[in-house]
PDB file of C-alpha atoms in Angstrom:
ATOM      1  CA  UNK A   1     -64.461 -27.888 -61.505  1.00 79.00           C
ATOM      2  CA  UNK A   2     -63.143 -28.269 -57.951  1.00 86.00           C
ATOM      3  CA  UNK A   3     -65.616 -25.602 -56.814  1.00 87.00           C
ATOM      4  CA  UNK A   4     -68.464 -27.451 -58.476  1.00 88.00           C
ATOM      5  CA  UNK A   5     -67.472 -30.747 -56.868  1.00 91.00           C
ATOM      6  CA  UNK A   6     -67.115 -29.088 -53.464  1.00 91.00           C
ATOM      7  CA  UNK A   7     -70.577 -27.540 -53.751  1.00 90.00           C
ATOM      8  CA  UNK A   8     -72.152 -30.800 -54.948  1.00 91.00           C
ATOM      9  CA  UNK A   9     -70.523 -32.806 -52.132  1.00 92.00           C
ATOM     10  CA  UNK A  10     -71.474 -30.236 -49.511  1.00 92.00           C
ATOM     11  CA  UNK A  11     -75.098 -30.044 -50.726  1.00 92.00           C
ATOM     12  CA  UNK A  12     -75.335 -33.836 -50.715  1.00 93.00           C
ATOM     13  CA  UNK A  13     -73.882 -33.882 -47.193  1.00 93.00           C
ATOM     14  CA  UNK A  14     -76.462 -31.350 -45.975  1.00 92.00           C
ATOM     15  CA  UNK A  15     -79.351 -33.330 -47.479  1.00 92.00           C
ATOM     16  CA  UNK A  16     -78.188 -36.639 -46.058  1.00 92.00           C
ATOM     17  CA  UNK A  17     -77.348 -35.078 -42.682  1.00 92.00           C
ATOM     18  CA  UNK A  18     -81.026 -34.085 -42.373  1.00 88.00           C
ATOM     19  CA  UNK A  19     -82.060 -37.726 -42.822  1.00 89.00           C
ATOM     20  CA  UNK A  20     -79.414 -39.015 -40.421  1.00 90.00           C
ATOM     21  CA  UNK A  21     -80.208 -36.462 -37.709  1.00 86.00           C
ATOM     22  CA  UNK A  22     -83.949 -37.110 -38.028  1.00 84.00           C
ATOM     23  CA  UNK A  23     -83.319 -40.862 -37.953  1.00 84.00           C
ATOM     24  CA  UNK A  24     -81.265 -40.534 -34.795  1.00 83.00           C
ATOM     25  CA  UNK A  25     -83.691 -38.170 -33.059  1.00 77.00           C
ATOM     26  CA  UNK A  26     -86.847 -40.039 -33.902  1.00 72.00           C
ATOM     27  CA  UNK A  27     -85.812 -43.017 -31.793  1.00 71.00           C
ATOM     28  CA  UNK A  28     -87.771 -41.026 -29.196  1.00 72.00           C
ATOM     29  CA  UNK A  29     -91.448 -40.975 -30.187  1.00 72.00           C
ATOM     30  CA  UNK A  30     -91.808 -37.342 -29.100  1.00 77.00           C
ATOM     31  CA  UNK A  31     -89.279 -36.271 -31.715  1.00 78.00           C
ATOM     32  CA  UNK A  32     -91.638 -37.187 -34.565  1.00 75.00           C
ATOM     33  CA  UNK A  33     -94.155 -34.581 -33.394  1.00 79.00           C
ATOM     34  CA  UNK A  34     -91.285 -32.146 -32.844  1.00 83.00           C
ATOM     35  CA  UNK A  35     -90.058 -32.714 -36.417  1.00 80.00           C
ATOM     36  CA  UNK A  36     -93.557 -32.014 -37.738  1.00 80.00           C
ATOM     37  CA  UNK A  37     -93.702 -28.762 -35.783  1.00 83.00           C
ATOM     38  CA  UNK A  38     -90.159 -27.819 -36.892  1.00 85.00           C
ATOM     39  CA  UNK A  39     -91.286 -28.273 -40.474  1.00 82.00           C
ATOM     40  CA  UNK A  40     -94.369 -26.091 -39.895  1.00 84.00           C
ATOM     41  CA  UNK A  41     -92.284 -23.421 -38.113  1.00 87.00           C
ATOM     42  CA  UNK A  42     -89.873 -23.299 -41.041  1.00 85.00           C
ATOM     43  CA  UNK A  43     -92.740 -23.002 -43.499  1.00 85.00           C
ATOM     44  CA  UNK A  44     -94.403 -20.124 -41.650  1.00 89.00           C
ATOM     45  CA  UNK A  45     -91.097 -18.195 -41.666  1.00 90.00           C
ATOM     46  CA  UNK A  46     -90.501 -19.045 -45.338  1.00 88.00           C
ATOM     47  CA  UNK A  47     -94.004 -17.941 -46.351  1.00 89.00           C
ATOM     48  CA  UNK A  48     -93.696 -14.667 -44.432  1.00 91.00           C
ATOM     49  CA  UNK A  49     -90.401 -13.944 -46.221  1.00 90.00           C
ATOM     50  CA  UNK A  50     -91.901 -14.695 -49.614  1.00 88.00           C
ATOM     51  CA  UNK A  51     -94.943 -12.485 -48.963  1.00 91.00           C
ATOM     52  CA  UNK A  52     -92.638  -9.708 -47.789  1.00 90.00           C
ATOM     53  CA  UNK A  53     -90.792  -9.963 -51.105  1.00 86.00           C
ATOM     54  CA  UNK A  54     -93.932 -10.088 -53.273  1.00 85.00           C
ATOM     55  CA  UNK A  55     -97.033  -8.615 -51.664  1.00 87.00           C
ATOM     56  CA  UNK A  56     -99.378 -10.009 -54.315  1.00 87.00           C
ATOM     57  CA  UNK A  57     -98.750 -13.454 -52.813  1.00 89.00           C
ATOM     58  CA  UNK A  58    -100.936 -12.499 -49.848  1.00 91.00           C
ATOM     59  CA  UNK A  59    -104.087 -12.324 -51.985  1.00 92.00           C
ATOM     60  CA  UNK A  60    -103.113 -15.449 -53.934  1.00 91.00           C
ATOM     61  CA  UNK A  61    -102.382 -17.435 -50.752  1.00 91.00           C
ATOM     62  CA  UNK A  62    -105.758 -16.378 -49.314  1.00 92.00           C
ATOM     63  CA  UNK A  63    -107.565 -17.527 -52.463  1.00 92.00           C
ATOM     64  CA  UNK A  64    -105.641 -20.824 -52.569  1.00 89.00           C
ATOM     65  CA  UNK A  65    -106.230 -21.664 -48.914  1.00 88.00           C
ATOM     66  CA  UNK A  66    -109.894 -20.606 -48.986  1.00 90.00           C
ATOM     67  CA  UNK A  67    -110.550 -22.686 -52.089  1.00 88.00           C
ATOM     68  CA  UNK A  68    -108.790 -25.726 -50.643  1.00 84.00           C
ATOM     69  CA  UNK A  69    -110.698 -25.500 -47.366  1.00 83.00           C
ATOM     70  CA  UNK A  70    -114.067 -24.926 -49.014  1.00 86.00           C
ATOM     71  CA  UNK A  71    -113.877 -27.162 -52.069  1.00 82.00           C
ATOM     72  CA  UNK A  72    -110.985 -29.539 -51.265  1.00 76.00           C
ATOM     73  CA  UNK A  73    -108.298 -30.697 -53.665  1.00 76.00           C
ATOM     74  CA  UNK A  74    -104.823 -29.339 -54.264  1.00 77.00           C
ATOM     75  CA  UNK A  75    -104.241 -28.781 -57.969  1.00 78.00           C
ATOM     76  CA  UNK A  76    -107.211 -26.478 -58.613  1.00 85.00           C
ATOM     77  CA  UNK A  77    -106.554 -24.232 -55.579  1.00 86.00           C
ATOM     78  CA  UNK A  78    -102.895 -23.912 -56.642  1.00 85.00           C
ATOM     79  CA  UNK A  79    -103.911 -23.094 -60.205  1.00 86.00           C
ATOM     80  CA  UNK A  80    -106.378 -20.501 -58.915  1.00 89.00           C
ATOM     81  CA  UNK A  81    -103.626 -18.906 -56.804  1.00 89.00           C
ATOM     82  CA  UNK A  82    -101.262 -18.708 -59.765  1.00 88.00           C
ATOM     83  CA  UNK A  83    -103.991 -17.178 -61.943  1.00 90.00           C
ATOM     84  CA  UNK A  84    -104.568 -14.556 -59.234  1.00 91.00           C
ATOM     85  CA  UNK A  85    -100.824 -13.735 -59.101  1.00 90.00           C
ATOM     86  CA  UNK A  86    -100.556 -13.588 -62.903  1.00 89.00           C
ATOM     87  CA  UNK A  87    -103.652 -11.361 -63.079  1.00 91.00           C
ATOM     88  CA  UNK A  88    -102.370  -9.016 -60.366  1.00 89.00           C
ATOM     89  CA  UNK A  89     -99.028  -8.677 -62.174  1.00 86.00           C
ATOM     90  CA  UNK A  90    -100.424  -8.185 -65.659  1.00 87.00           C
ATOM     91  CA  UNK A  91    -103.667  -6.269 -65.310  1.00 82.00           C
ATOM     92  CA  UNK A  92    -103.289  -2.484 -65.338  1.00 75.00           C
TER      93      UNK A  92
ATOM     94  CA  UNK B   1     -97.673 -44.849 -59.219  1.00 76.00           C
ATOM     95  CA  UNK B   2     -96.595 -42.788 -62.259  1.00 80.00           C
ATOM     96  CA  UNK B   3    -100.071 -41.310 -62.938  1.00 84.00           C
ATOM     97  CA  UNK B   4    -100.273 -40.226 -59.279  1.00 84.00           C
ATOM     98  CA  UNK B   5     -96.816 -38.643 -59.442  1.00 86.00           C
ATOM     99  CA  UNK B   6     -97.668 -36.856 -62.689  1.00 86.00           C
ATOM    100  CA  UNK B   7    -100.986 -35.627 -61.283  1.00 85.00           C
ATOM    101  CA  UNK B   8     -99.412 -34.333 -58.055  1.00 84.00           C
ATOM    102  CA  UNK B   9     -96.281 -33.018 -59.733  1.00 85.00           C
ATOM    103  CA  UNK B  10     -98.041 -31.321 -62.643  1.00 84.00           C
ATOM    104  CA  UNK B  11     -98.544 -27.929 -60.935  1.00 81.00           C
ATOM    105  CA  UNK B  12     -94.809 -27.802 -60.111  1.00 85.00           C
ATOM    106  CA  UNK B  13     -93.417 -28.871 -63.482  1.00 87.00           C
ATOM    107  CA  UNK B  14     -93.775 -25.550 -65.369  1.00 83.00           C
ATOM    108  CA  UNK B  15     -91.912 -23.743 -62.584  1.00 82.00           C
ATOM    109  CA  UNK B  16     -89.118 -26.331 -62.503  1.00 88.00           C
ATOM    110  CA  UNK B  17     -88.772 -26.365 -66.283  1.00 88.00           C
ATOM    111  CA  UNK B  18     -88.784 -22.581 -66.610  1.00 85.00           C
ATOM    112  CA  UNK B  19     -86.282 -22.050 -63.793  1.00 85.00           C
ATOM    113  CA  UNK B  20     -84.103 -24.803 -65.314  1.00 88.00           C
ATOM    114  CA  UNK B  21     -84.173 -22.937 -68.625  1.00 88.00           C
ATOM    115  CA  UNK B  22     -83.040 -19.772 -66.843  1.00 86.00           C
ATOM    116  CA  UNK B  23     -80.147 -21.549 -65.107  1.00 87.00           C
ATOM    117  CA  UNK B  24     -79.154 -23.250 -68.383  1.00 89.00           C
ATOM    118  CA  UNK B  25     -79.208 -19.918 -70.210  1.00 86.00           C
ATOM    119  CA  UNK B  26     -77.127 -18.236 -67.503  1.00 85.00           C
ATOM    120  CA  UNK B  27     -74.633 -21.138 -67.559  1.00 87.00           C
ATOM    121  CA  UNK B  28     -74.305 -20.868 -71.330  1.00 86.00           C
ATOM    122  CA  UNK B  29     -73.705 -17.120 -71.218  1.00 82.00           C
ATOM    123  CA  UNK B  30     -71.081 -17.574 -68.448  1.00 83.00           C
ATOM    124  CA  UNK B  31     -69.225 -20.123 -70.598  1.00 85.00           C
ATOM    125  CA  UNK B  32     -69.823 -23.192 -68.405  1.00 86.00           C
ATOM    126  CA  UNK B  33     -69.132 -26.505 -70.195  1.00 89.00           C
ATOM    127  CA  UNK B  34     -72.156 -28.707 -70.829  1.00 90.00           C
ATOM    128  CA  UNK B  35     -70.794 -31.586 -68.734  1.00 91.00           C
ATOM    129  CA  UNK B  36     -70.267 -29.177 -65.822  1.00 90.00           C
ATOM    130  CA  UNK B  37     -73.848 -27.971 -66.171  1.00 91.00           C
ATOM    131  CA  UNK B  38     -75.125 -31.572 -66.117  1.00 92.00           C
ATOM    132  CA  UNK B  39     -73.005 -32.335 -63.040  1.00 91.00           C
ATOM    133  CA  UNK B  40     -74.231 -29.157 -61.395  1.00 90.00           C
ATOM    134  CA  UNK B  41     -77.910 -29.876 -62.230  1.00 91.00           C
ATOM    135  CA  UNK B  42     -77.698 -33.416 -60.833  1.00 90.00           C
ATOM    136  CA  UNK B  43     -75.228 -32.858 -57.996  1.00 88.00           C
ATOM    137  CA  UNK B  44     -76.287 -29.480 -56.671  1.00 88.00           C
ATOM    138  CA  UNK B  45     -79.879 -29.459 -57.986  1.00 89.00           C
ATOM    139  CA  UNK B  46     -80.656 -26.062 -56.442  1.00 86.00           C
ATOM    140  CA  UNK B  47     -81.131 -22.990 -58.614  1.00 83.00           C
ATOM    141  CA  UNK B  48     -79.771 -20.340 -56.248  1.00 82.00           C
ATOM    142  CA  UNK B  49     -76.607 -22.299 -55.481  1.00 86.00           C
ATOM    143  CA  UNK B  50     -76.029 -23.110 -59.159  1.00 87.00           C
ATOM    144  CA  UNK B  51     -76.386 -19.448 -60.100  1.00 85.00           C
ATOM    145  CA  UNK B  52     -74.108 -18.399 -57.222  1.00 86.00           C
ATOM    146  CA  UNK B  53     -71.472 -20.844 -58.456  1.00 86.00           C
ATOM    147  CA  UNK B  54     -71.438 -19.110 -61.846  1.00 84.00           C
ATOM    148  CA  UNK B  55     -70.614 -15.756 -60.265  1.00 82.00           C
ATOM    149  CA  UNK B  56     -67.853 -16.920 -57.915  1.00 80.00           C
ATOM    150  CA  UNK B  57     -64.711 -14.767 -57.955  1.00 79.00           C
ATOM    151  CA  UNK B  58     -61.639 -16.603 -59.334  1.00 76.00           C
ATOM    152  CA  UNK B  59     -59.739 -16.497 -56.036  1.00 81.00           C
ATOM    153  CA  UNK B  60     -62.500 -18.197 -53.973  1.00 81.00           C
ATOM    154  CA  UNK B  61     -61.147 -21.142 -51.982  1.00 85.00           C
ATOM    155  CA  UNK B  62     -62.867 -24.497 -51.510  1.00 86.00           C
ATOM    156  CA  UNK B  63     -63.642 -23.459 -47.918  1.00 88.00           C
ATOM    157  CA  UNK B  64     -65.298 -20.336 -49.282  1.00 86.00           C
ATOM    158  CA  UNK B  65     -67.459 -22.481 -51.565  1.00 87.00           C
ATOM    159  CA  UNK B  66     -68.380 -24.745 -48.651  1.00 89.00           C
ATOM    160  CA  UNK B  67     -69.339 -21.742 -46.498  1.00 87.00           C
ATOM    161  CA  UNK B  68     -71.452 -20.352 -49.349  1.00 85.00           C
ATOM    162  CA  UNK B  69     -73.131 -23.725 -49.884  1.00 87.00           C
ATOM    163  CA  UNK B  70     -73.977 -24.097 -46.204  1.00 85.00           C
ATOM    164  CA  UNK B  71     -75.367 -20.558 -46.178  1.00 81.00           C
ATOM    165  CA  UNK B  72     -77.552 -21.136 -49.225  1.00 82.00           C
ATOM    166  CA  UNK B  73     -78.597 -24.733 -48.658  1.00 85.00           C
ATOM    167  CA  UNK B  74     -78.831 -25.283 -44.888  1.00 83.00           C
ATOM    168  CA  UNK B  75     -82.632 -25.234 -45.190  1.00 82.00           C
ATOM    169  CA  UNK B  76     -82.361 -28.532 -47.114  1.00 87.00           C
ATOM    170  CA  UNK B  77     -81.283 -30.181 -43.857  1.00 86.00           C
ATOM    171  CA  UNK B  78     -84.637 -29.289 -42.288  1.00 83.00           C
ATOM    172  CA  UNK B  79     -86.460 -30.291 -45.481  1.00 85.00           C
ATOM    173  CA  UNK B  80     -85.042 -33.817 -45.526  1.00 89.00           C
ATOM    174  CA  UNK B  81     -85.368 -34.150 -41.746  1.00 86.00           C
ATOM    175  CA  UNK B  82     -89.074 -33.271 -41.949  1.00 82.00           C
ATOM    176  CA  UNK B  83     -89.861 -35.949 -44.559  1.00 86.00           C
ATOM    177  CA  UNK B  84     -87.845 -38.634 -42.761  1.00 86.00           C
ATOM    178  CA  UNK B  85     -90.738 -39.951 -40.608  1.00 83.00           C
ATOM    179  CA  UNK B  86     -92.700 -40.692 -43.803  1.00 85.00           C
ATOM    180  CA  UNK B  87     -89.950 -42.249 -45.891  1.00 87.00           C
ATOM    181  CA  UNK B  88     -88.100 -44.193 -43.208  1.00 85.00           C
ATOM    182  CA  UNK B  89     -90.123 -47.335 -43.993  1.00 84.00           C
ATOM    183  CA  UNK B  90     -88.401 -47.738 -47.373  1.00 83.00           C
ATOM    184  CA  UNK B  91     -85.121 -49.453 -48.150  1.00 88.00           C
ATOM    185  CA  UNK B  92     -81.996 -47.466 -47.238  1.00 88.00           C
ATOM    186  CA  UNK B  93     -80.726 -46.899 -50.811  1.00 91.00           C
ATOM    187  CA  UNK B  94     -84.136 -45.599 -51.922  1.00 91.00           C
ATOM    188  CA  UNK B  95     -84.483 -43.436 -48.820  1.00 91.00           C
ATOM    189  CA  UNK B  96     -81.046 -41.865 -49.241  1.00 91.00           C
ATOM    190  CA  UNK B  97     -81.552 -41.339 -52.970  1.00 92.00           C
ATOM    191  CA  UNK B  98     -84.874 -39.591 -52.292  1.00 91.00           C
ATOM    192  CA  UNK B  99     -83.122 -37.441 -49.678  1.00 91.00           C
ATOM    193  CA  UNK B 100     -80.194 -36.688 -51.979  1.00 91.00           C
ATOM    194  CA  UNK B 101     -82.545 -35.331 -54.651  1.00 92.00           C
ATOM    195  CA  UNK B 102     -84.820 -33.299 -52.351  1.00 91.00           C
ATOM    196  CA  UNK B 103     -85.487 -29.744 -53.530  1.00 90.00           C
ATOM    197  CA  UNK B 104     -87.870 -26.947 -52.512  1.00 86.00           C
ATOM    198  CA  UNK B 105     -90.474 -28.192 -54.993  1.00 87.00           C
ATOM    199  CA  UNK B 106     -90.193 -31.906 -54.225  1.00 91.00           C
ATOM    200  CA  UNK B 107     -90.358 -31.146 -50.500  1.00 88.00           C
ATOM    201  CA  UNK B 108     -93.481 -28.982 -50.940  1.00 85.00           C
ATOM    202  CA  UNK B 109     -95.099 -31.688 -53.088  1.00 88.00           C
ATOM    203  CA  UNK B 110     -94.184 -34.366 -50.517  1.00 89.00           C
ATOM    204  CA  UNK B 111     -95.644 -32.299 -47.682  1.00 83.00           C
ATOM    205  CA  UNK B 112     -98.942 -31.958 -49.549  1.00 82.00           C
ATOM    206  CA  UNK B 113     -98.954 -35.723 -50.149  1.00 86.00           C
ATOM    207  CA  UNK B 114     -98.220 -36.290 -46.442  1.00 84.00           C
ATOM    208  CA  UNK B 115    -101.391 -34.389 -45.582  1.00 77.00           C
ATOM    209  CA  UNK B 116    -103.379 -36.945 -47.594  1.00 79.00           C
ATOM    210  CA  UNK B 117    -101.455 -39.832 -46.039  1.00 82.00           C
ATOM    211  CA  UNK B 118     -99.967 -40.637 -49.454  1.00 84.00           C
ATOM    212  CA  UNK B 119     -96.297 -39.937 -48.708  1.00 86.00           C
ATOM    213  CA  UNK B 120     -93.966 -42.913 -48.473  1.00 88.00           C
ATOM    214  CA  UNK B 121     -90.458 -43.673 -49.666  1.00 90.00           C
ATOM    215  CA  UNK B 122     -91.543 -44.761 -53.162  1.00 91.00           C
ATOM    216  CA  UNK B 123     -93.565 -41.565 -53.595  1.00 92.00           C
ATOM    217  CA  UNK B 124     -90.728 -39.318 -52.387  1.00 92.00           C
ATOM    218  CA  UNK B 125     -88.217 -41.074 -54.631  1.00 93.00           C
ATOM    219  CA  UNK B 126     -90.557 -40.986 -57.627  1.00 93.00           C
ATOM    220  CA  UNK B 127     -91.360 -37.294 -57.291  1.00 93.00           C
ATOM    221  CA  UNK B 128     -87.672 -36.438 -56.696  1.00 93.00           C
ATOM    222  CA  UNK B 129     -86.611 -38.377 -59.800  1.00 94.00           C
ATOM    223  CA  UNK B 130     -89.383 -36.812 -61.893  1.00 94.00           C
ATOM    224  CA  UNK B 131     -88.523 -33.277 -60.802  1.00 94.00           C
ATOM    225  CA  UNK B 132     -84.776 -33.877 -61.215  1.00 94.00           C
ATOM    226  CA  UNK B 133     -85.309 -35.202 -64.747  1.00 94.00           C
ATOM    227  CA  UNK B 134     -87.394 -32.143 -65.675  1.00 94.00           C
ATOM    228  CA  UNK B 135     -84.818 -29.875 -63.999  1.00 93.00           C
ATOM    229  CA  UNK B 136     -82.002 -31.456 -66.006  1.00 94.00           C
ATOM    230  CA  UNK B 137     -84.012 -31.197 -69.230  1.00 93.00           C
ATOM    231  CA  UNK B 138     -84.730 -27.536 -68.481  1.00 91.00           C
ATOM    232  CA  UNK B 139     -81.064 -26.767 -67.778  1.00 91.00           C
ATOM    233  CA  UNK B 140     -79.906 -28.479 -70.977  1.00 92.00           C
ATOM    234  CA  UNK B 141     -82.692 -26.840 -72.989  1.00 90.00           C
ATOM    235  CA  UNK B 142     -81.764 -23.421 -71.637  1.00 87.00           C
ATOM    236  CA  UNK B 143     -78.091 -24.077 -72.402  1.00 88.00           C
ATOM    237  CA  UNK B 144     -78.853 -24.501 -76.120  1.00 87.00           C
ATOM    238  CA  UNK B 145     -81.980 -22.384 -76.613  1.00 81.00           C
ATOM    239  CA  UNK B 146     -81.631 -19.422 -74.330  1.00 67.00           C
ATOM    240  CA  UNK B 147     -82.895 -16.568 -76.502  1.00 63.00           C
ATOM    241  CA  UNK B 148     -85.638 -14.431 -74.984  1.00 65.00           C
ATOM    242  CA  UNK B 149     -85.568 -15.993 -71.513  1.00 67.00           C
ATOM    243  CA  UNK B 150     -85.742 -13.534 -68.663  1.00 70.00           C
ATOM    244  CA  UNK B 151     -86.605 -13.856 -65.005  1.00 69.00           C
ATOM    245  CA  UNK B 152     -89.234 -11.178 -65.519  1.00 73.00           C
ATOM    246  CA  UNK B 153     -91.275 -13.435 -67.830  1.00 71.00           C
ATOM    247  CA  UNK B 154     -91.035 -16.175 -65.198  1.00 73.00           C
ATOM    248  CA  UNK B 155     -92.471 -13.745 -62.642  1.00 77.00           C
ATOM    249  CA  UNK B 156     -95.135 -12.358 -64.965  1.00 80.00           C
ATOM    250  CA  UNK B 157     -96.823 -15.750 -65.275  1.00 80.00           C
ATOM    251  CA  UNK B 158     -96.775 -16.201 -61.501  1.00 80.00           C
ATOM    252  CA  UNK B 159     -94.587 -19.325 -61.679  1.00 77.00           C
ATOM    253  CA  UNK B 160     -92.447 -18.139 -58.767  1.00 80.00           C
ATOM    254  CA  UNK B 161     -95.600 -18.238 -56.603  1.00 84.00           C
ATOM    255  CA  UNK B 162     -96.023 -21.989 -56.764  1.00 81.00           C
ATOM    256  CA  UNK B 163     -93.834 -23.079 -53.841  1.00 81.00           C
ATOM    257  CA  UNK B 164     -95.080 -20.296 -51.500  1.00 86.00           C
ATOM    258  CA  UNK B 165     -98.695 -21.136 -52.394  1.00 88.00           C
ATOM    259  CA  UNK B 166     -98.214 -24.853 -51.798  1.00 83.00           C
ATOM    260  CA  UNK B 167     -96.621 -23.989 -48.466  1.00 85.00           C
ATOM    261  CA  UNK B 168     -99.596 -21.768 -47.558  1.00 88.00           C
ATOM    262  CA  UNK B 169    -101.828 -24.714 -48.403  1.00 84.00           C
ATOM    263  CA  UNK B 170     -99.770 -27.071 -46.282  1.00 82.00           C
ATOM    264  CA  UNK B 171     -99.744 -24.693 -43.299  1.00 83.00           C
ATOM    265  CA  UNK B 172    -103.525 -24.345 -43.462  1.00 82.00           C
ATOM    266  CA  UNK B 173    -103.978 -28.131 -43.690  1.00 79.00           C
ATOM    267  CA  UNK B 174    -101.456 -28.788 -40.933  1.00 74.00           C
ATOM    268  CA  UNK B 175    -103.073 -26.345 -38.554  1.00 75.00           C
ATOM    269  CA  UNK B 176    -106.691 -27.313 -39.218  1.00 74.00           C
ATOM    270  CA  UNK B 177    -108.038 -28.937 -36.070  1.00 69.00           C
ATOM    271  CA  UNK B 178    -104.668 -28.581 -34.309  1.00 71.00           C
ATOM    272  CA  UNK B 179    -104.668 -24.880 -33.440  1.00 70.00           C
ATOM    273  CA  UNK B 180    -104.466 -25.591 -29.711  1.00 70.00           C
ATOM    274  CA  UNK B 181    -101.148 -27.417 -30.186  1.00 74.00           C
ATOM    275  CA  UNK B 182     -99.516 -24.834 -32.381  1.00 81.00           C
ATOM    276  CA  UNK B 183     -97.735 -22.702 -29.750  1.00 86.00           C
ATOM    277  CA  UNK B 184     -94.301 -24.243 -30.533  1.00 88.00           C
ATOM    278  CA  UNK B 185     -94.846 -23.375 -34.204  1.00 88.00           C
ATOM    279  CA  UNK B 186     -95.829 -19.811 -33.306  1.00 90.00           C
ATOM    280  CA  UNK B 187     -92.785 -19.485 -31.052  1.00 91.00           C
ATOM    281  CA  UNK B 188     -90.486 -20.848 -33.767  1.00 92.00           C
ATOM    282  CA  UNK B 189     -91.984 -18.508 -36.354  1.00 91.00           C
ATOM    283  CA  UNK B 190     -91.537 -15.496 -34.021  1.00 93.00           C
ATOM    284  CA  UNK B 191     -87.906 -16.468 -33.349  1.00 93.00           C
ATOM    285  CA  UNK B 192     -87.178 -16.982 -37.051  1.00 92.00           C
ATOM    286  CA  UNK B 193     -88.787 -13.730 -38.141  1.00 92.00           C
ATOM    287  CA  UNK B 194     -87.091 -11.759 -35.348  1.00 93.00           C
ATOM    288  CA  UNK B 195     -83.742 -13.217 -36.447  1.00 91.00           C
ATOM    289  CA  UNK B 196     -84.513 -12.280 -40.054  1.00 90.00           C
ATOM    290  CA  UNK B 197     -85.418  -8.730 -39.000  1.00 90.00           C
ATOM    291  CA  UNK B 198     -82.210  -8.371 -36.987  1.00 91.00           C
ATOM    292  CA  UNK B 199     -79.662 -10.057 -39.230  1.00 88.00           C
ATOM    293  CA  UNK B 200     -81.353 -10.119 -42.679  1.00 85.00           C
ATOM    294  CA  UNK B 201     -80.109 -13.704 -43.124  1.00 83.00           C
ATOM    295  CA  UNK B 202     -82.814 -15.949 -44.589  1.00 83.00           C
ATOM    296  CA  UNK B 203     -81.122 -19.291 -44.041  1.00 81.00           C
ATOM    297  CA  UNK B 204     -80.247 -18.526 -40.423  1.00 85.00           C
ATOM    298  CA  UNK B 205     -83.836 -17.392 -39.810  1.00 89.00           C
ATOM    299  CA  UNK B 206     -85.311 -20.549 -41.372  1.00 87.00           C
ATOM    300  CA  UNK B 207     -83.043 -22.887 -39.441  1.00 86.00           C
ATOM    301  CA  UNK B 208     -83.571 -20.991 -36.178  1.00 90.00           C
ATOM    302  CA  UNK B 209     -87.371 -21.001 -36.656  1.00 91.00           C
ATOM    303  CA  UNK B 210     -87.359 -24.755 -37.201  1.00 88.00           C
ATOM    304  CA  UNK B 211     -84.943 -25.361 -34.311  1.00 89.00           C
ATOM    305  CA  UNK B 212     -87.001 -23.336 -31.811  1.00 92.00           C
ATOM    306  CA  UNK B 213     -90.230 -25.096 -32.882  1.00 90.00           C
ATOM    307  CA  UNK B 214     -88.485 -28.463 -32.561  1.00 88.00           C
ATOM    308  CA  UNK B 215     -86.920 -27.794 -29.164  1.00 89.00           C
ATOM    309  CA  UNK B 216     -90.075 -26.233 -27.708  1.00 89.00           C
ATOM    310  CA  UNK B 217     -92.107 -29.292 -28.695  1.00 86.00           C
ATOM    311  CA  UNK B 218     -89.429 -31.779 -27.672  1.00 83.00           C
ATOM    312  CA  UNK B 219     -88.616 -30.267 -24.293  1.00 83.00           C
ATOM    313  CA  UNK B 220     -91.907 -28.816 -23.065  1.00 80.00           C
ATOM    314  CA  UNK B 221     -94.842 -30.574 -24.751  1.00 69.00           C
ATOM    315  CA  UNK B 222     -96.442 -33.323 -22.737  1.00 63.00           C
TER     316      UNK B 222
END
């Protein structure tokens, strides 16, 4: 129980610390752009890690992005990407 | 607001529910009490950390748990920091509650909404509450009805691909028309991936990637 409470309190602290740090930093207007780029940098690293772990994500991500750029929308491109992943993992 | 949240959240809900079922099933088989599972689902609200908690050795100290939590969840700091500019217009209690419930999925959903200009405090709070409710339902469902649930079936249907795909979508949208200003992002990504290659530590790599992108923009961009 004490372990669970410690983990919950620590996770809450991490989440709220992000808000507090961003709130403090963004008093400078430049920091807002920097936060946007930090978010993008994190996402590029995260995506590369995920693709490294499951190579079929590369094809699915290409389909999703291409569909979103060509036809617009979010839900349908995501659904198409998931169908591609499911097909790649289930078809012989 | 609710129809918008349901529409935007719909692609994420199967993944959240299924992963919740897995965590609930694992908690049940490890002998965790139901009230502890509920506390864990609401308080920790992160699958990897919840699963890690189940496998902790008996002699682990509180400091050990804190170190493990920081290692697993430090990325959440960057997640909440990155949505702050959009949600800071809301009241403080709502803003902090939205931050306290932020997960991988709610963050990805919020980032996609931000691209459409639809992200504000009410949206972030609504999507966080919706996803947390589904997460809790999944955990409780898995606790009682765990037969036949395996991570392999989760993978077979491609549900694990949802967050990476939404991130790919967000990256493409974020970079469209801004490629000339993306050198801090590229630098951050190179630093993060190099760190990952050298130390094989995902959290460190994610935080470093974000930090380098932030500092490069903040210090050198005019």
